[in-house]
Tab-separated table of C-alpha atoms in Angstrom:
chain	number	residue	atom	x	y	z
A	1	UNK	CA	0.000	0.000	0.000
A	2	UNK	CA	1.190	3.017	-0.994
A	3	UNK	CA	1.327	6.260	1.469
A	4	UNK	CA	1.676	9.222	0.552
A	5	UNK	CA	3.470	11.332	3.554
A	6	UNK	CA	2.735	14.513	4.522
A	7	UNK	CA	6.313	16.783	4.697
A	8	UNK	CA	6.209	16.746	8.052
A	9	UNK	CA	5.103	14.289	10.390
A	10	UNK	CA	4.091	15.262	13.886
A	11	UNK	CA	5.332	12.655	15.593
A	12	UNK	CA	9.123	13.087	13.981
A	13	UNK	CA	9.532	16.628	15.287
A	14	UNK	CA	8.004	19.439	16.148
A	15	UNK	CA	9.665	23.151	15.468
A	16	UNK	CA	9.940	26.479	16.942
A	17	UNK	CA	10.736	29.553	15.767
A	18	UNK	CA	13.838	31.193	17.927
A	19	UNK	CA	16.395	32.860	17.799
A	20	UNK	CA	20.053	32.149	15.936
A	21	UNK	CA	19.552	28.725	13.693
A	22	UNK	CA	16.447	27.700	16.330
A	23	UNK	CA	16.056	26.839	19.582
A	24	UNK	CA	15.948	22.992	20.278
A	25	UNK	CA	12.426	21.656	20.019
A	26	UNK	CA	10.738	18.921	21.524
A	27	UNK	CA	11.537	14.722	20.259
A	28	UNK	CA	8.659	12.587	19.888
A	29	UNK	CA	8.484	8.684	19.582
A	30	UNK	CA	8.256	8.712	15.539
A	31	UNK	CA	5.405	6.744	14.129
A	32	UNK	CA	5.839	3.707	11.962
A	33	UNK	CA	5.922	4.713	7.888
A	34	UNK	CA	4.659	2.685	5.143
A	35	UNK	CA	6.680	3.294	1.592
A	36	UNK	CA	6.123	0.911	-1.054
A	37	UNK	CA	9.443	1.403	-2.528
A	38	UNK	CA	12.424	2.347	-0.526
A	39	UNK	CA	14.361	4.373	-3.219
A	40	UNK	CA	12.076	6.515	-3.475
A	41	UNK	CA	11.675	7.672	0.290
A	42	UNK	CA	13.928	10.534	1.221
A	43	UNK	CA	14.791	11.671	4.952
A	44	UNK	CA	15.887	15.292	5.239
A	45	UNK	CA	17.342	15.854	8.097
A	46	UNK	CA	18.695	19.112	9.399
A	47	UNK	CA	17.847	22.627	11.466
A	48	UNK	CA	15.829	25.263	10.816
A	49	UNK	CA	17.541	26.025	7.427
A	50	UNK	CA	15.533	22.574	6.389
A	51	UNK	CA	12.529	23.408	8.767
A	52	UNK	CA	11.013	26.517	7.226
A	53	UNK	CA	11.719	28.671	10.136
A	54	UNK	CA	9.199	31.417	10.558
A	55	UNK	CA	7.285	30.579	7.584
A	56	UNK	CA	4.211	28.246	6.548
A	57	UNK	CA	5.378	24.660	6.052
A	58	UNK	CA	4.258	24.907	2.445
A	59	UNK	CA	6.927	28.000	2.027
A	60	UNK	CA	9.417	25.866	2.977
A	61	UNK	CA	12.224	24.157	0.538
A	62	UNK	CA	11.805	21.177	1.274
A	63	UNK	CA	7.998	21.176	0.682
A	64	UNK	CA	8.385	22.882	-2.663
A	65	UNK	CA	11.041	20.013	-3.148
A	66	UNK	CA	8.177	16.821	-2.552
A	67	UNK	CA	5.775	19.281	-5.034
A	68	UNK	CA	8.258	19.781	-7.568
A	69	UNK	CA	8.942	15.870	-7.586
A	70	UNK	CA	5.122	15.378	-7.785
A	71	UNK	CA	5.387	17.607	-10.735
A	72	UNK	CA	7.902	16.030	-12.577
A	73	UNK	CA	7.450	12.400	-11.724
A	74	UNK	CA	3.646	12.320	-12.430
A	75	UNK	CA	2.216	9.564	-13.781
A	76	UNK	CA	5.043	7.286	-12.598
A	77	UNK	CA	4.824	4.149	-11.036
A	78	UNK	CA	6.672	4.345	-7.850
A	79	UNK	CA	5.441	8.263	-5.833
A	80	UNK	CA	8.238	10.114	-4.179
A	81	UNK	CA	8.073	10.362	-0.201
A	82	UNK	CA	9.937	12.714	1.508
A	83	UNK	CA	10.092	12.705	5.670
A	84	UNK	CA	11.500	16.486	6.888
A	85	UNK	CA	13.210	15.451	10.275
A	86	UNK	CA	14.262	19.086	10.261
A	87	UNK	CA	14.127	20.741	13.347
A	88	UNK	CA	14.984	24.351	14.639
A	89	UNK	CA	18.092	24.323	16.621
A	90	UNK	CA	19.292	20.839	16.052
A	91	UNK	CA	22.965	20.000	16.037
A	92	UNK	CA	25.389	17.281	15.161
A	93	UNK	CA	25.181	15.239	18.419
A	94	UNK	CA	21.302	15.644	18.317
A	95	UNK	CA	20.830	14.716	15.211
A	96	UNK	CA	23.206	11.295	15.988
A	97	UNK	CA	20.397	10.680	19.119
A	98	UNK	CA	17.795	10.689	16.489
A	99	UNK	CA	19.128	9.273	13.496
A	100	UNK	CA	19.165	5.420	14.798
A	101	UNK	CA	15.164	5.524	15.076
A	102	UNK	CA	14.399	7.951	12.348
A	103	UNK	CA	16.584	4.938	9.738
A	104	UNK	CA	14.197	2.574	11.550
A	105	UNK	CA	11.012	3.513	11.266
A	106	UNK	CA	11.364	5.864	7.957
A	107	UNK	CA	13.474	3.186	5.922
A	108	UNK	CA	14.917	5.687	3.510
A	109	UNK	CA	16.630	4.919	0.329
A	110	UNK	CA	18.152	8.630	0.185
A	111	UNK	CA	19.137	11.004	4.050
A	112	UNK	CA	19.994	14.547	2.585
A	113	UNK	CA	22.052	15.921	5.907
A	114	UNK	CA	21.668	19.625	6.411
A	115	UNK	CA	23.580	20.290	10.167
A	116	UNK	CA	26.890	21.846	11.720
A	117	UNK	CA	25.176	25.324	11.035
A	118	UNK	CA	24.317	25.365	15.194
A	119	UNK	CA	27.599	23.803	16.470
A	120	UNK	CA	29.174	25.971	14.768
A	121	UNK	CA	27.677	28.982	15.553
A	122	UNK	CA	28.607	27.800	18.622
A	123	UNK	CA	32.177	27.628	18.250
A	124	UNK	CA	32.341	23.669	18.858
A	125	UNK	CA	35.702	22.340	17.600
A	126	UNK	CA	35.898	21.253	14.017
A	127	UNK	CA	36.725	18.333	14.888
A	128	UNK	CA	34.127	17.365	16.532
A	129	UNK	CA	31.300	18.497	14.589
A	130	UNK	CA	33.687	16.448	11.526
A	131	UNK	CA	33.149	13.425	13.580
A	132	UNK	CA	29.761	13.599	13.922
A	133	UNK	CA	28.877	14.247	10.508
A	134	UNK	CA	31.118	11.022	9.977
A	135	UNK	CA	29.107	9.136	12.259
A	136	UNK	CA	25.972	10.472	10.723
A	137	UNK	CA	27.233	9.584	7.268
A	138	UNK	CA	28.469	5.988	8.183
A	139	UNK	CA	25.000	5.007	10.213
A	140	UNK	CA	23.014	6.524	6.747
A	141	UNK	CA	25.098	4.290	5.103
A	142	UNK	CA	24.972	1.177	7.238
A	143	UNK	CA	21.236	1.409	7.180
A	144	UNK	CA	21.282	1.180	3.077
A	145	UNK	CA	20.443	4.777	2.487
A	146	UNK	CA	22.451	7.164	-0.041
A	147	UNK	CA	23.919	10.182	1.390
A	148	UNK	CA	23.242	13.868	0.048
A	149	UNK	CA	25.679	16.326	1.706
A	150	UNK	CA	24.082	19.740	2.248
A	151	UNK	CA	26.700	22.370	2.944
A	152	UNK	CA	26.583	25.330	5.284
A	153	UNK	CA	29.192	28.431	5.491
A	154	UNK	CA	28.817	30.779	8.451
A	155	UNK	CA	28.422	34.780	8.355
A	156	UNK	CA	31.776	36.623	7.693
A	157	UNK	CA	31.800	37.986	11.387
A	158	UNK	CA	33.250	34.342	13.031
A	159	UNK	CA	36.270	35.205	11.300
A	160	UNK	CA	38.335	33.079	8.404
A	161	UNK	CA	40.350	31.024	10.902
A	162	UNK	CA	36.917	29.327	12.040
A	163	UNK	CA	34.755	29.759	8.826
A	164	UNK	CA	37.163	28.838	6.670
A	165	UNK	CA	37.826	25.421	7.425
A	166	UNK	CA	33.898	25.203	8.544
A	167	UNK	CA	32.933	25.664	5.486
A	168	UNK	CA	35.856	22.717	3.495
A	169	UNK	CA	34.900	20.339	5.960
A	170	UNK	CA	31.767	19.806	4.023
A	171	UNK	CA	33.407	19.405	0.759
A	172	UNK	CA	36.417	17.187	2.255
A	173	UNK	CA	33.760	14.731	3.847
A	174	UNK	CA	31.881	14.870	0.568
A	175	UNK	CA	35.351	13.672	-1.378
A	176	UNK	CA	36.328	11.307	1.739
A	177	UNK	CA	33.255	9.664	1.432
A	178	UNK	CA	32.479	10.279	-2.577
A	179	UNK	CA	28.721	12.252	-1.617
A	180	UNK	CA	26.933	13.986	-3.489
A	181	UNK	CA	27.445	17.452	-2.285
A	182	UNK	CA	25.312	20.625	-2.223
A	183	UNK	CA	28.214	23.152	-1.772
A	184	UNK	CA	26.169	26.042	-0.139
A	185	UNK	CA	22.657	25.871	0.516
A	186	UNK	CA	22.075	29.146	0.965
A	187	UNK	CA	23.838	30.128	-2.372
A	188	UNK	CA	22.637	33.209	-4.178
A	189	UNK	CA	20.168	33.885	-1.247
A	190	UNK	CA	22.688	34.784	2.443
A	191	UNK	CA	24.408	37.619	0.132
A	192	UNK	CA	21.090	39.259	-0.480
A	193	UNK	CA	19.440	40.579	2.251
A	194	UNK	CA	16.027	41.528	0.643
A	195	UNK	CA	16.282	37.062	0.495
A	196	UNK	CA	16.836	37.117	4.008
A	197	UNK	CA	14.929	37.538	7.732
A	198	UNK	CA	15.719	40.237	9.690
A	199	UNK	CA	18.402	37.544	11.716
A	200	UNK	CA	20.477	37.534	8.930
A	201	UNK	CA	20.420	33.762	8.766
A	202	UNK	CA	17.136	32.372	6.957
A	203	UNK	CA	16.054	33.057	3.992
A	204	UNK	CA	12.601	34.702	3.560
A	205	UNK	CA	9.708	33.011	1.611
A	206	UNK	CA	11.510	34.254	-1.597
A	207	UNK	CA	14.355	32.978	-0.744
A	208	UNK	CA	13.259	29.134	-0.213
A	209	UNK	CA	13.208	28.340	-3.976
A	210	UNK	CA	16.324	29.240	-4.882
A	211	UNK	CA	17.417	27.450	-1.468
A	212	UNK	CA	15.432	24.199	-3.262
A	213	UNK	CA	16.984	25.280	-6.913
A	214	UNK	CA	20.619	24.832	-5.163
A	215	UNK	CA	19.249	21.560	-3.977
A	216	UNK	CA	17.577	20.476	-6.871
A	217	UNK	CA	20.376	21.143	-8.764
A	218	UNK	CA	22.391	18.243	-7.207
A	219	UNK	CA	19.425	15.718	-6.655
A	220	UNK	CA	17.956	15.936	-10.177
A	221	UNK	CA	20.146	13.807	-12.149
A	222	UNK	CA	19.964	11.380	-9.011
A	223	UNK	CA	16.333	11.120	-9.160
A	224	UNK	CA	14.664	11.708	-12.376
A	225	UNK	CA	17.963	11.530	-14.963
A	226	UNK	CA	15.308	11.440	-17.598
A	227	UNK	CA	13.349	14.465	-16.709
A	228	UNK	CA	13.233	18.012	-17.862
């Protein structure tokens, strides 16, 4: 039976609007999903950058990701599914407390990992937040999922000596670990600040689609390699 799931399940997470890249919400016991095809279920999982923070869900990039794939893969046999385990102020190490149930119960054929942005606005050493994306990436793996790397740079004002190397961690765990990589998410849309919320760090409603075209642009030939 196929089920068609809504882009955010209740009982996965539950977000809040604060201040910097969120303040931690709630867990909840996820509930058990039905896919009919595994490769075609995708868990997002990330902050508030994934968790359309102070907007309507449906604003959101990762909702006008599952509509765009309803778009373009209508008619086909198997429906894309996508689970947003997004949630405002999550880090590395919550996002490894999750993970192990969320592979469970979800069963995805594709985790698109969108965190560090909150440790390291925190200042947490590199090499920590390094080693939890590792362990993130190596449990996706282990479970049978394909890993999409989404990565995050920080604003200009933590200085090159920290951002710097923030930011080529991403693309040296993408090479280490041959991911697909989305080098910025927020590409074409932090630099403009009419994209942008008054914080400085998510984008505005008119800012989420080019968030999902950065996205998109990496996923596409993953997905639909036939499509237009």
């Amino acid at each position: 039976m196929r089920l068609v799931l809504s882009l955010l399940l209740p009982a996965l997470i539950a977000c809040s609007a604060s201040a910097a890249f969120g303040q931690q919400a709630p867990h909840k016991t996820p509930q058990k999903v039905i896919s009919s095809e595994r490769s075609h279920t995708v868990l997002v999982l990330g902050d508030s950058l994934s968790a359309a923070h102070n907007l309507a869900e449906s604003q959101g990039w990762v909702a006008l990701m599952q509509k765009r794939l309803a778009e373009k893969n209508a008619g086909a046999t198997h429906k894309w599914q996508i689970v947003n385990a997004s949630i405002s102020g999550e880090t590395t190490s919550g996002g490894l407390s999750r993970l192990p149930e969320l592979l469970t119960v979800v069963q995805p054929g594709w985790v698109l990992l969108e965190l560090g942005a909150n440790d390291g606005l925190r200042g947490l050493p590199l090499a920590l937040i390094r080693a939890n994306l590792q362990k993130l990436i190596d449990q996706s793996k282990q479970s049978g999922a394909r890993v999409v790397l989404l990565g995050i740079m920080l604003p200009p004002n933590y200085g090159p000596a920290y951002a710097e190397p923030f930011a080529a961690m991403y693309q040296q765990l993408a090479e280490k670990n041959t991911l697909p990589l989305v080098p910025f998410l927020l590409k074409d849309v932090a630099t403009n600040p009419k994209l942008m919320q008054q914080d400085g760090l998510h984008p505005t409603a008119e800012g989420e689609p080019i968030v999902l075209d950065n996205v998109w642009a990496v996923v596409k030939p993953l997905w639909l390699p036939s499509s237009k």
